[in-house]
CSV table of C-alpha atoms in Angstrom, one decimal:
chain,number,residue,atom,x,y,z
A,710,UNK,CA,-65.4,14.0,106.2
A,711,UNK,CA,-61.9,12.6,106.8
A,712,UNK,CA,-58.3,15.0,107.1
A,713,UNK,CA,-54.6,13.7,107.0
A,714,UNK,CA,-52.6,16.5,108.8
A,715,UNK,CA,-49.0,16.4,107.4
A,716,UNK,CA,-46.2,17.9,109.1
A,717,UNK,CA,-43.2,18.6,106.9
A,718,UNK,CA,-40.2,21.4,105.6
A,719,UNK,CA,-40.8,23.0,102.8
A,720,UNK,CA,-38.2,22.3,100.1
A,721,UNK,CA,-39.4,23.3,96.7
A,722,UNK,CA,-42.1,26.4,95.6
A,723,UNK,CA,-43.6,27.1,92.5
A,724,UNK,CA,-46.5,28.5,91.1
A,725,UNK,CA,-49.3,26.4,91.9
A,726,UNK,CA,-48.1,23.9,94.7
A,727,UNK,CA,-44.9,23.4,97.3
A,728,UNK,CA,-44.0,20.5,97.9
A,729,UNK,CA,-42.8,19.6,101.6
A,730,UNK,CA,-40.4,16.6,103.3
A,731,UNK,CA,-42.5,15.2,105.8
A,732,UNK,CA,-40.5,13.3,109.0
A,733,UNK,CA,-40.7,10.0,107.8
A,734,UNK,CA,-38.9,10.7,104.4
A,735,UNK,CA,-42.5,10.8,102.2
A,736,UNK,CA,-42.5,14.3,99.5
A,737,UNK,CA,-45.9,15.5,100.2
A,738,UNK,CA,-46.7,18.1,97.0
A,739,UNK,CA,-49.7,20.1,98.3
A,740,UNK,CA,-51.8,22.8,97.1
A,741,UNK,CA,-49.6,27.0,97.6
A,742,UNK,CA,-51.9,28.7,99.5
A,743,UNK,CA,-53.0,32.1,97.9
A,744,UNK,CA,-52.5,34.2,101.4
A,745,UNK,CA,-49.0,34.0,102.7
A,746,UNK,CA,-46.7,31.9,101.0
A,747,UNK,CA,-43.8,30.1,102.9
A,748,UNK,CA,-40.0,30.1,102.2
A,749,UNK,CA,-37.7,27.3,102.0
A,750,UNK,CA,-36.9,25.7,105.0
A,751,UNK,CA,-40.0,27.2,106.6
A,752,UNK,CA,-42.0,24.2,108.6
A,753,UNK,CA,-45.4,24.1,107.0
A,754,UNK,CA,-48.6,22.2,108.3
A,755,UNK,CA,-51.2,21.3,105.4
A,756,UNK,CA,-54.0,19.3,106.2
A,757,UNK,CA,-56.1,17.0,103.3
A,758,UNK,CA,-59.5,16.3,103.5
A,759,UNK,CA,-61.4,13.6,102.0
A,760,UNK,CA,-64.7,12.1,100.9
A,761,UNK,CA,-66.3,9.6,103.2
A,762,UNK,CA,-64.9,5.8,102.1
A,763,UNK,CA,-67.1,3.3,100.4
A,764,UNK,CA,-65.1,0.4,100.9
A,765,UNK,CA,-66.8,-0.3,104.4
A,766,UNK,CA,-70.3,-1.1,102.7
A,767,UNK,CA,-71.3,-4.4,103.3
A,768,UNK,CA,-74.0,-4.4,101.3
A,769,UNK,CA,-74.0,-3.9,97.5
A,770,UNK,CA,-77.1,-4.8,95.3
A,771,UNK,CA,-76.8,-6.6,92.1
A,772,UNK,CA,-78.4,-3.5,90.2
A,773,UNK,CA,-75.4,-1.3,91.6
A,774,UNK,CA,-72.8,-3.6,89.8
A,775,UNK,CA,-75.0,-3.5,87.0
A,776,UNK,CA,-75.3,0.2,86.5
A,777,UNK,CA,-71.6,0.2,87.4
A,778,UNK,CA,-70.6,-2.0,84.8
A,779,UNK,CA,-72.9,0.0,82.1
A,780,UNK,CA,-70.9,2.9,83.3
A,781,UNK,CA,-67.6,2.3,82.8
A,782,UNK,CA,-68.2,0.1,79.8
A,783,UNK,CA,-70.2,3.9,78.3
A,784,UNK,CA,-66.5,6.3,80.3
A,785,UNK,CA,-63.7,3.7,78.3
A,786,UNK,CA,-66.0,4.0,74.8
A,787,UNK,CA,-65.3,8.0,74.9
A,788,UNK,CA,-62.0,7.0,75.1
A,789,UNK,CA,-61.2,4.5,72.0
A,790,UNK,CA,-62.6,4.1,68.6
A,791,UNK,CA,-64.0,1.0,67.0
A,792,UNK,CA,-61.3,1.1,64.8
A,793,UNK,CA,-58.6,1.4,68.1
A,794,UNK,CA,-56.8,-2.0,68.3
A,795,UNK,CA,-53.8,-0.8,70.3
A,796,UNK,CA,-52.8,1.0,72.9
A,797,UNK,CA,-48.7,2.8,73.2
A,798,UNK,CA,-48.5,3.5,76.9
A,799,UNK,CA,-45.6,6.3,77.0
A,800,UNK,CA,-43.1,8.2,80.0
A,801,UNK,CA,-40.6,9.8,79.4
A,802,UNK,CA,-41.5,12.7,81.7
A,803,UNK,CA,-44.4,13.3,79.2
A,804,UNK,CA,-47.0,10.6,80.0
A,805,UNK,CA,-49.0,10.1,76.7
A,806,UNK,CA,-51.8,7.5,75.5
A,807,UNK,CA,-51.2,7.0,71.6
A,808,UNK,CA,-53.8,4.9,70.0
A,809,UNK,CA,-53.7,2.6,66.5
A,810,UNK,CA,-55.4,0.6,64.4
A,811,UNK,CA,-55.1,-2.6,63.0
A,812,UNK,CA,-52.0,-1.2,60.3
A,813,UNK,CA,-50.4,0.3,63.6
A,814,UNK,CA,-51.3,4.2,62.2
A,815,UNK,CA,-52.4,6.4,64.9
A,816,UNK,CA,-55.5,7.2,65.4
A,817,UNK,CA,-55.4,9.8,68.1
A,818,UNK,CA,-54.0,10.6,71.5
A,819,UNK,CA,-54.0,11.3,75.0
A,820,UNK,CA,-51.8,13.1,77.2
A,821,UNK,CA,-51.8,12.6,81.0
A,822,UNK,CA,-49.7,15.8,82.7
A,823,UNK,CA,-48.9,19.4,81.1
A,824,UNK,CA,-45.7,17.9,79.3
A,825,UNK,CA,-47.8,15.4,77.7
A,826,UNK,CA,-50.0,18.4,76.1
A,827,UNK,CA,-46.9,20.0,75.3
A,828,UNK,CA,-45.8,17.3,73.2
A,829,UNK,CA,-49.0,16.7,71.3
A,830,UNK,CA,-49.3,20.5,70.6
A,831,UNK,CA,-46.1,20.0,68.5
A,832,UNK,CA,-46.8,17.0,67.1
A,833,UNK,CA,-48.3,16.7,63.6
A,834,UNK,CA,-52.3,15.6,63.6
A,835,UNK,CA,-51.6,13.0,60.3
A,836,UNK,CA,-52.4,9.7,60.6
A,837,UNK,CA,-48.9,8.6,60.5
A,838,UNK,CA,-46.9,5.0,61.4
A,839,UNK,CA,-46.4,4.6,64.9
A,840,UNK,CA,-42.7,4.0,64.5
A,841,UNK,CA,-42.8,7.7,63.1
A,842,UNK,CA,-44.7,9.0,66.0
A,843,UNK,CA,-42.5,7.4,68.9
A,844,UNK,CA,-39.7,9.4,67.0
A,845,UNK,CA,-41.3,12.5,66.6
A,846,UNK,CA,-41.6,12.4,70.2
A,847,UNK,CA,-37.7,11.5,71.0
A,848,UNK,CA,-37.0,14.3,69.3
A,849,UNK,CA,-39.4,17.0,70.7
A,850,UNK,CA,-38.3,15.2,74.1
A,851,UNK,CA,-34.7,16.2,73.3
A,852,UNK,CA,-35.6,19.5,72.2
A,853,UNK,CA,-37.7,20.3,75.1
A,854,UNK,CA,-34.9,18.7,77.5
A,855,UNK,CA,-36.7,15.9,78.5
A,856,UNK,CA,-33.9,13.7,77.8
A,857,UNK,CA,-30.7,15.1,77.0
A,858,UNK,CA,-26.7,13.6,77.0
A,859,UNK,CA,-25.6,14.2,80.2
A,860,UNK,CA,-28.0,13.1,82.5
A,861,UNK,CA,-29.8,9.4,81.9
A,862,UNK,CA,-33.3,9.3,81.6
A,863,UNK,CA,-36.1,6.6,81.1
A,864,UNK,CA,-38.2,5.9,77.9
A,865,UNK,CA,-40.9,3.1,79.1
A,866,UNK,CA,-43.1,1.9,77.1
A,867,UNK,CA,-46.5,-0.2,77.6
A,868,UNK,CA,-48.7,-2.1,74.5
A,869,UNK,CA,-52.3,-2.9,75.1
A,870,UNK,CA,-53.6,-5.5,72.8
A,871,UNK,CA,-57.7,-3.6,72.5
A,872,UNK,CA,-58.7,-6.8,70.5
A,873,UNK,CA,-58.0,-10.7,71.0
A,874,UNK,CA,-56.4,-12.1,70.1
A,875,UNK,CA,-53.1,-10.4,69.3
A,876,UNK,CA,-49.5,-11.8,68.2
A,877,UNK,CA,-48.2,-8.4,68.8
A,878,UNK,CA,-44.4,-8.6,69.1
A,879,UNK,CA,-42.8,-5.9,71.7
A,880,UNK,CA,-39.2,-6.1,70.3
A,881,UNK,CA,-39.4,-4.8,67.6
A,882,UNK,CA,-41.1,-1.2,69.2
A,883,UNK,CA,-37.8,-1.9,71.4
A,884,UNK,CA,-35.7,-1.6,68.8
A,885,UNK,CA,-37.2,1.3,66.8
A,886,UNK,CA,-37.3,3.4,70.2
A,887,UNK,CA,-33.9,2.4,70.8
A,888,UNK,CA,-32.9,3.7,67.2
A,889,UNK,CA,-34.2,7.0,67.7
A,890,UNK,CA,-32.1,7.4,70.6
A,891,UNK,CA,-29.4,6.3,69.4
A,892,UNK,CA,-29.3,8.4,66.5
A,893,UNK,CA,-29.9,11.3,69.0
A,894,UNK,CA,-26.8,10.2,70.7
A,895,UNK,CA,-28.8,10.2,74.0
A,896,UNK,CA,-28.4,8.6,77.1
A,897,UNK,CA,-31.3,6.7,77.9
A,898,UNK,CA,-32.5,3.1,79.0
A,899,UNK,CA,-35.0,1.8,76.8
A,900,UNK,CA,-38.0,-0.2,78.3
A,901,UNK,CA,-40.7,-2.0,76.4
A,902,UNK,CA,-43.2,-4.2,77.7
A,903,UNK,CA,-47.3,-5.9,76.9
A,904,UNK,CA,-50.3,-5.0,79.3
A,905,UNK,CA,-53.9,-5.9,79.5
A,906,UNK,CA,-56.8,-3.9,79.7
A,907,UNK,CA,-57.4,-4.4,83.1
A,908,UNK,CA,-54.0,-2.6,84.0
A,909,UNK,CA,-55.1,0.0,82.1
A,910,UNK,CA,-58.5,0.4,83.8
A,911,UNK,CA,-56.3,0.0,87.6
A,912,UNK,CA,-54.0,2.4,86.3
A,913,UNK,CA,-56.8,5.2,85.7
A,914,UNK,CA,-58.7,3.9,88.8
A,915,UNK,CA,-55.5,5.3,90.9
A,916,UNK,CA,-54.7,8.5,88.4
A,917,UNK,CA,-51.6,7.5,87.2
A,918,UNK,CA,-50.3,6.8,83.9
A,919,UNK,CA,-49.7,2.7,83.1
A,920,UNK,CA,-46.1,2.7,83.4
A,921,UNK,CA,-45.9,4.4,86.2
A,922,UNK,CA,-48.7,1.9,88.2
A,923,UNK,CA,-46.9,-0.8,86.7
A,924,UNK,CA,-43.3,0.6,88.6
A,925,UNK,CA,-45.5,1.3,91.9
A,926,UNK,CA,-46.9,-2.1,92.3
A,927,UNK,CA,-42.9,-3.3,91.9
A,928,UNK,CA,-42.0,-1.1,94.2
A,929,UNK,CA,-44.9,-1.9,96.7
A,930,UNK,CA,-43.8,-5.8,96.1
A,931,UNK,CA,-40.4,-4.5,97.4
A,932,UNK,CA,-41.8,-3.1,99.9
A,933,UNK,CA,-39.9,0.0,99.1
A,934,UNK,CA,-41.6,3.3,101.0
A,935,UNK,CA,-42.7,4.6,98.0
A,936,UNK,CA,-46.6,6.8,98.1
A,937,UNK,CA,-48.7,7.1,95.2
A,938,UNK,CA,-48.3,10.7,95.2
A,939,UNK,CA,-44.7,10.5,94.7
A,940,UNK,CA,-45.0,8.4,91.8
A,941,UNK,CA,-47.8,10.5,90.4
A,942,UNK,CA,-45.7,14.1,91.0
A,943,UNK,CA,-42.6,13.1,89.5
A,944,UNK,CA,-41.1,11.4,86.3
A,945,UNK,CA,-40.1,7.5,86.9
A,946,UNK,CA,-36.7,8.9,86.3
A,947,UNK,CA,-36.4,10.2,89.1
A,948,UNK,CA,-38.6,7.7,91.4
A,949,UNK,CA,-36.2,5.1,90.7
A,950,UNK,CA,-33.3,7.3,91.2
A,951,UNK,CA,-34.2,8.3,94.4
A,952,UNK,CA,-35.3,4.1,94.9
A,953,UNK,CA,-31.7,3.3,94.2
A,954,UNK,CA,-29.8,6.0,96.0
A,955,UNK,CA,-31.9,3.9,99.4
A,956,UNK,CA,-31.1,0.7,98.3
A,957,UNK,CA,-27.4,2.1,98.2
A,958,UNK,CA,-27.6,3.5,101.8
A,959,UNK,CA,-29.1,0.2,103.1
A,960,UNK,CA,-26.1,-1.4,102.1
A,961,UNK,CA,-23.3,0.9,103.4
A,962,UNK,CA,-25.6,1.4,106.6
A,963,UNK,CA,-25.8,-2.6,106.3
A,964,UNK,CA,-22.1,-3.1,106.3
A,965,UNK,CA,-21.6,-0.2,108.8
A,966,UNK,CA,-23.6,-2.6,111.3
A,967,UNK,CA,-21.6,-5.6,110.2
A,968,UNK,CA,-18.2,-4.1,110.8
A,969,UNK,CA,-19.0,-2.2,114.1
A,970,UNK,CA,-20.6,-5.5,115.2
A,971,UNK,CA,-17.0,-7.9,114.1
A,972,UNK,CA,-15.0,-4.9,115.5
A,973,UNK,CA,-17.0,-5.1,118.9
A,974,UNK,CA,-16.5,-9.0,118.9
A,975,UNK,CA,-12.7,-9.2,118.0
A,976,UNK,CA,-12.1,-6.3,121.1
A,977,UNK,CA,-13.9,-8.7,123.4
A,978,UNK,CA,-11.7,-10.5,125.7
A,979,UNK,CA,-12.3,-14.5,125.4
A,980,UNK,CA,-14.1,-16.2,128.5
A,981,UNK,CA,-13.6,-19.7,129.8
A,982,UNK,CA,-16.5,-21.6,128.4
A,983,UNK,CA,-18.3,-22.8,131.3
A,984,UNK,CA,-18.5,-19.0,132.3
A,985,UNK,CA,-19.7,-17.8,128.3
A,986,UNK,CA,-23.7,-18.2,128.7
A,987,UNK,CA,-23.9,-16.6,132.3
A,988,UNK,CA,-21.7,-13.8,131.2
A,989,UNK,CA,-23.4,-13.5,127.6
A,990,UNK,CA,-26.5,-13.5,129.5
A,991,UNK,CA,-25.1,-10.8,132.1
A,992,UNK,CA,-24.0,-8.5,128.9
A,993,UNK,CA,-27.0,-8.7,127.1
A,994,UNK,CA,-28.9,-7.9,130.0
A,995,UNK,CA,-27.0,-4.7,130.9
A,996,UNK,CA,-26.7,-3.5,127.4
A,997,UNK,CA,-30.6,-3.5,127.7
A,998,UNK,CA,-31.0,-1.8,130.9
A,999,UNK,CA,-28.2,0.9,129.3
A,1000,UNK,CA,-30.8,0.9,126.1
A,1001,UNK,CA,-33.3,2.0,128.2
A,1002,UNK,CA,-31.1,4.3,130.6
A,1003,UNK,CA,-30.1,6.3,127.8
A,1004,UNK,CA,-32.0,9.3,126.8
A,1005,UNK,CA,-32.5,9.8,122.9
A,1006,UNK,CA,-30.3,11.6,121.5
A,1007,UNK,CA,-30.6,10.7,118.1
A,1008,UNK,CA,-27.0,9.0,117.9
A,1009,UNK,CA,-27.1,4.7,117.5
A,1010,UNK,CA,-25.7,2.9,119.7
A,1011,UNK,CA,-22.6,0.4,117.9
A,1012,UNK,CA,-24.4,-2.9,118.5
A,1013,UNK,CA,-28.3,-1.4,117.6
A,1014,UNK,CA,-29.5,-1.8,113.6
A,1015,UNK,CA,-30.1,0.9,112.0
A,1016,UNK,CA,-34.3,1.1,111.0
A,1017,UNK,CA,-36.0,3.2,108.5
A,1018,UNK,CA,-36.7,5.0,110.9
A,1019,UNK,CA,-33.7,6.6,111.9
A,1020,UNK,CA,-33.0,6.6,108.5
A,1021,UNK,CA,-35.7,8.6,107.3
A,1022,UNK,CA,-34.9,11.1,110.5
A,1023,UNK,CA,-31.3,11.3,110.0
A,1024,UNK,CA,-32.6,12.6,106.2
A,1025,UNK,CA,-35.0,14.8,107.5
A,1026,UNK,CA,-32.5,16.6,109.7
A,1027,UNK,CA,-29.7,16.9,106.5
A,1028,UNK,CA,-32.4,18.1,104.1
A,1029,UNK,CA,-33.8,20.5,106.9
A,1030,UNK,CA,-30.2,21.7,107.2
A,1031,UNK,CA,-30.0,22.3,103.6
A,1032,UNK,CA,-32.8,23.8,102.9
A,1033,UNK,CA,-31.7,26.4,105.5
A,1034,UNK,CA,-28.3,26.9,104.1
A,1035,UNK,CA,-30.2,27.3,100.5
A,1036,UNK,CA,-32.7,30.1,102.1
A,1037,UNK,CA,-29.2,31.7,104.0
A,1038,UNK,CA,-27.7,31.5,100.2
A,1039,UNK,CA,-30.7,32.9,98.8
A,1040,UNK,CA,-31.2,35.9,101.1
A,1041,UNK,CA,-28.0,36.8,100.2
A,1042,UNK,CA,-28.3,36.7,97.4
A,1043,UNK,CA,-31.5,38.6,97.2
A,1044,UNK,CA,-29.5,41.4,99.6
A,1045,UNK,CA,-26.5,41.4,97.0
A,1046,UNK,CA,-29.4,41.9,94.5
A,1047,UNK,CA,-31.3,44.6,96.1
A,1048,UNK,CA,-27.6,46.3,96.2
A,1049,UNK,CA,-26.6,45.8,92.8
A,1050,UNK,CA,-30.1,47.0,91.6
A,1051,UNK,CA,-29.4,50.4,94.1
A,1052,UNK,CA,-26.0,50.8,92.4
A,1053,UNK,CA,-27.6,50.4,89.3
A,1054,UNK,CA,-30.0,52.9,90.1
A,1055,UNK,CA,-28.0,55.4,91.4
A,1056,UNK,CA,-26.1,55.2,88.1
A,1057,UNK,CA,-28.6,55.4,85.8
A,1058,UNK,CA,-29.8,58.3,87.9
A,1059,UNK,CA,-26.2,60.0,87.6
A,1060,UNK,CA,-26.5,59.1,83.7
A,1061,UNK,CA,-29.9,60.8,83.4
A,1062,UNK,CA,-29.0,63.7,85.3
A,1063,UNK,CA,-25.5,64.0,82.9
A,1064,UNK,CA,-27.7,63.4,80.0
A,1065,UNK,CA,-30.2,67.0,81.0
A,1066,UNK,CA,-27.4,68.3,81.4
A,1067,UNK,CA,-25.7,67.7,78.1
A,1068,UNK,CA,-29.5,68.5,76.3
A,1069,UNK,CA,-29.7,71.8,78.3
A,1070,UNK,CA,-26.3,72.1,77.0
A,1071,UNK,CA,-27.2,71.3,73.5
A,1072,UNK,CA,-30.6,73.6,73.6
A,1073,UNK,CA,-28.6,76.6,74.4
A,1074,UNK,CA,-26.1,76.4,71.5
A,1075,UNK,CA,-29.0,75.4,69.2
A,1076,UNK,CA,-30.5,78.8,70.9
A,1077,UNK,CA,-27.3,80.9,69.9
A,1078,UNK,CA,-27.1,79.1,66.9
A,1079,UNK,CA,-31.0,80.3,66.2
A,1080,UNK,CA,-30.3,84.1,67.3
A,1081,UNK,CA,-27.2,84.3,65.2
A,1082,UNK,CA,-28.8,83.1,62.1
A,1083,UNK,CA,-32.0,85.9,63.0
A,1084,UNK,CA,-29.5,88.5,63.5
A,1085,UNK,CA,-27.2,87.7,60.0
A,1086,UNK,CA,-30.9,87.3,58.1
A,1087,UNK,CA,-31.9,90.5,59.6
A,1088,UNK,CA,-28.4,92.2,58.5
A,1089,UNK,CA,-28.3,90.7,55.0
A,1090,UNK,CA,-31.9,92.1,55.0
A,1091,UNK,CA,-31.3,95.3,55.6
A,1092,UNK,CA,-28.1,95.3,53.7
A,1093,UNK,CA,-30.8,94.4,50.7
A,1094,UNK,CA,-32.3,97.5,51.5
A,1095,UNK,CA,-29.6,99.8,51.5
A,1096,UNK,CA,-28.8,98.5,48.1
A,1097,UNK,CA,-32.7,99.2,46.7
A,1098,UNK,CA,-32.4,103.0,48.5
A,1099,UNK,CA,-28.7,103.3,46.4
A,1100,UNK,CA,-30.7,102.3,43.4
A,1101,UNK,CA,-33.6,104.5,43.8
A,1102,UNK,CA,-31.2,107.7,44.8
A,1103,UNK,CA,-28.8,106.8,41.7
A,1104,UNK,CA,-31.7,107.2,39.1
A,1105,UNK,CA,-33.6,109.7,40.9
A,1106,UNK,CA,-32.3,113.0,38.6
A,1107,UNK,CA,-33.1,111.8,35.4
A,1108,UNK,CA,-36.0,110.8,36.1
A,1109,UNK,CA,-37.1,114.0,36.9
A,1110,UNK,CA,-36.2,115.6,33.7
A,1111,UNK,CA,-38.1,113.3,31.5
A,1112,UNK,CA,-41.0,113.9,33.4
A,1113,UNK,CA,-40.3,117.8,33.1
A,1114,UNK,CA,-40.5,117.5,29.3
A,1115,UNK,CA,-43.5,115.1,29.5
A,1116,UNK,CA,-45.1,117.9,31.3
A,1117,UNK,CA,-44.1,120.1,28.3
A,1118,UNK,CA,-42.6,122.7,30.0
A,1119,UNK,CA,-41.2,125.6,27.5
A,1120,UNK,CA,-37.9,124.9,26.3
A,1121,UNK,CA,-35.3,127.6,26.4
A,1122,UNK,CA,-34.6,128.8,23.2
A,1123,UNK,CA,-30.7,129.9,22.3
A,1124,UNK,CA,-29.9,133.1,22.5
A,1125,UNK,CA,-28.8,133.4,18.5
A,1126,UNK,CA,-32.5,132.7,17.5
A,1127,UNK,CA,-34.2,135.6,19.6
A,1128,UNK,CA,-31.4,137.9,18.0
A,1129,UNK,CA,-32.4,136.7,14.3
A,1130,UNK,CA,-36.3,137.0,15.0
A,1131,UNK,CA,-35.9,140.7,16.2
A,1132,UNK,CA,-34.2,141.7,13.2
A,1133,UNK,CA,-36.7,140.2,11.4
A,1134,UNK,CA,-39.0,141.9,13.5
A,1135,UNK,CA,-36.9,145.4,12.7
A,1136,UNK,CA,-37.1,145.2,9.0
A,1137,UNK,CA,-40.5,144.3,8.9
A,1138,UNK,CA,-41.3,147.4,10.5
A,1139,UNK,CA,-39.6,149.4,8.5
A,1140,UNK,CA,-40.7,148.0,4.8
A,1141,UNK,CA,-44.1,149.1,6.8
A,1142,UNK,CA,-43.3,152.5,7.3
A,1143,UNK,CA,-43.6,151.6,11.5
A,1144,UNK,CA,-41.6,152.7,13.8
């Protein structure tokens, strides 16, 4: 089992993986480790194991290529249909495989990285005309800020003739893509181009989408110091953007040489010329003894070309000392948010505590707004009662002397009738003879 140790600064975290700037200018994204997770600027040591190498076998049997070749002839058959006749390579930042028949409708597709699966959750599963695909896919691009107007971006583009022969012309894709941009008023170059099979098959072999193995071996012709794990980690966008912003300082460190060089030679003094070779000789010899004489320091010396090397140091040192001022900027402002989320605390805290204090408030006139209803019922109650007792006492009286007749007392006779019934009484008595 093999391991690469790489030595870097960490510079970006997310979720799954950080992604450090080793010291000779190389991005390294690894694997974020699930204990401890380090901060920006933090020096971070990740080391990669891998597999045992085949490539040293000497020997390989005729059956081996055979069962090979029935292998990967059976792994590309899961990926195409018999009725597949073309393959539309596409990276924007999503990388996606879109496959067509003969009629150039799609068949079905492939995406490469989580953008790519983004875009082919939105998109609409009808066998549709490629031209309306590609544009489907500007504009969920746009909308998902893929591309956008301010900043430039890439749309490259890669047709795989699945059958021969093919007369398959790129321009006009070129010129459709280029459409749908346009009408997007986006700011984009446009890049269409044919492939073969076999590029396809060496794309897969190294994990990377076509258009992006395609930029990597022009960049390797270059001989730009560019890894396949940059290429794979990051859109082509931005490869090539960080490809031309080397390039640049090649040339300003290029004609930095050149001038301190003509400056040295025009501040020389001129020799006689039967003295110029021993004293040429003389200088170059002490400039070498200095060379060596001098410690490092990191500084170049006037007349000494600047390499990659120092290059890629003099980077390392300016992104280490930004990344150190972004961790200084983001501890403060993590302190300034710690004491903005204290303040706020505090003041809800005061708010709440207001806020009892107001419902206590508000329970206690409800209270005496409660006991003064009870005690104005309880009044009008017994006020009620009063009234029924006044009632009751006004027709008390006669009352009683209806019930004294229904009782049938005797009724008190007037005295004129007990007068008449005696002297009836009288002469009775004496018609008799009585006394």
């Amino acid at each position: 089992m093999k391991s690469t140790i790489y030595n870097g600064i960490v510079v970006k975290v997310t979720e799954e993986s950080i992604i450090i700037l080793c010291e000779g200018g190389m991005f390294k994204n690894v694997p974020r480790p699930t204990d401890e997770v380090p901060k920006i600027g933090d020096t971070y040591t990740y080391v990669e194991k891998k597999g045992y190498s085949f490539r040293g076998a000497k020997y390989i049997t005729l059956a081996s290529v055979i069962c090979l070749a029935i292998i990967t002839y059976y792994v590309s058959s899961l990926f195409t249909n018999e009725e597949d006749a073309y393959l539309f390579a596409m990276d924007i930042n999503p990388s996606l495989e879109i496959y067509t028949d003969d009629d150039f409708r799609v068949t079905h597709m492939e995406f490469l990285n989580e953008d790519g699966r983004t875009v082919i959750d939105t998109l609409s599963k009808e066998k549709r005309h490629i031209d309306e695909v590609l544009d489907d896919i500007i504009q969920i691009s746009v909308e998902k800020r893929y591309l956008n107007q301010t900043k430039k971006g890439l749309v490259a583009l890669t047709v795989v003739p699945l059958k021969e022969p093919s007369n398959f012309e790129t321009e006009k894709v070129k010129r459709s893509v280029e459409k749908s941009v346009l009408n997007r008023s986006i700011s984009a170059d446009v890049s269409v181009k044919s492939g073969t099979k076999d590029l396809v098959q060496q794309s897969h072999n190294e994990n990377l989408s076509i258009n992006k193995y395609s930029m990597y071996k022009e960049l390797e012709e270059k001989q730009v110091d560019v890894t396949v794990e940059e290429v794979r980690d990051h859109s082509m966008g931005s490869v090539l953007e960080r490809v031309s912003r080397l390039e640049e300082q090649d040339v300003e460190d290029g004609k930095e040489v050149r001038n301190k060089r003509e400056t040295s030679s025009e501040n020389k003094p001129e020799m006689p010329s039967k003295d110029k070779s021993k004293t040429a000789e003389h200088t170059d010899e002490n400039q070498s003894n200095d060379q060596q004489a001098k410690p490092a320091s990191g500084k170049e010396t006037p007349n000494r070309p600047v390499t990659n090397k120092d290059k890629a140091k003099d980077k390392f040192e300016k992104v280490k000392e930004k990344a150190e001022k972004e961790q200084e900027k983001k501890e403060n402002l993590e302190e300034k948010g710690r004491e903005a989320a204290e303040k706020e605390r505090e003041k809800k805290k005061k708010a709440e505590e207001k806020a009892r204090e107001e419902e206590e408030k508000e329970q206690e006139v409800r209270k005496k707004a409660e006991r003064e209803r009870e005690a104005a019922e309880k009044e009008q109650e017994e006020n009620k009662r009063a009234e029924e007792r006044e009632r009751e006492e006004a027709g008390k009286p006669q009352g009683n002397n209806t019930q004294e007749k229904e009782k049938g007392e005797p009724e008190k006779k007037p005295e004129s009738t007990e007068k008449e019934r005696e002297e009836e009484n009288e002469q009775g008595n004496k018609e008799h003879g009585r006394p």
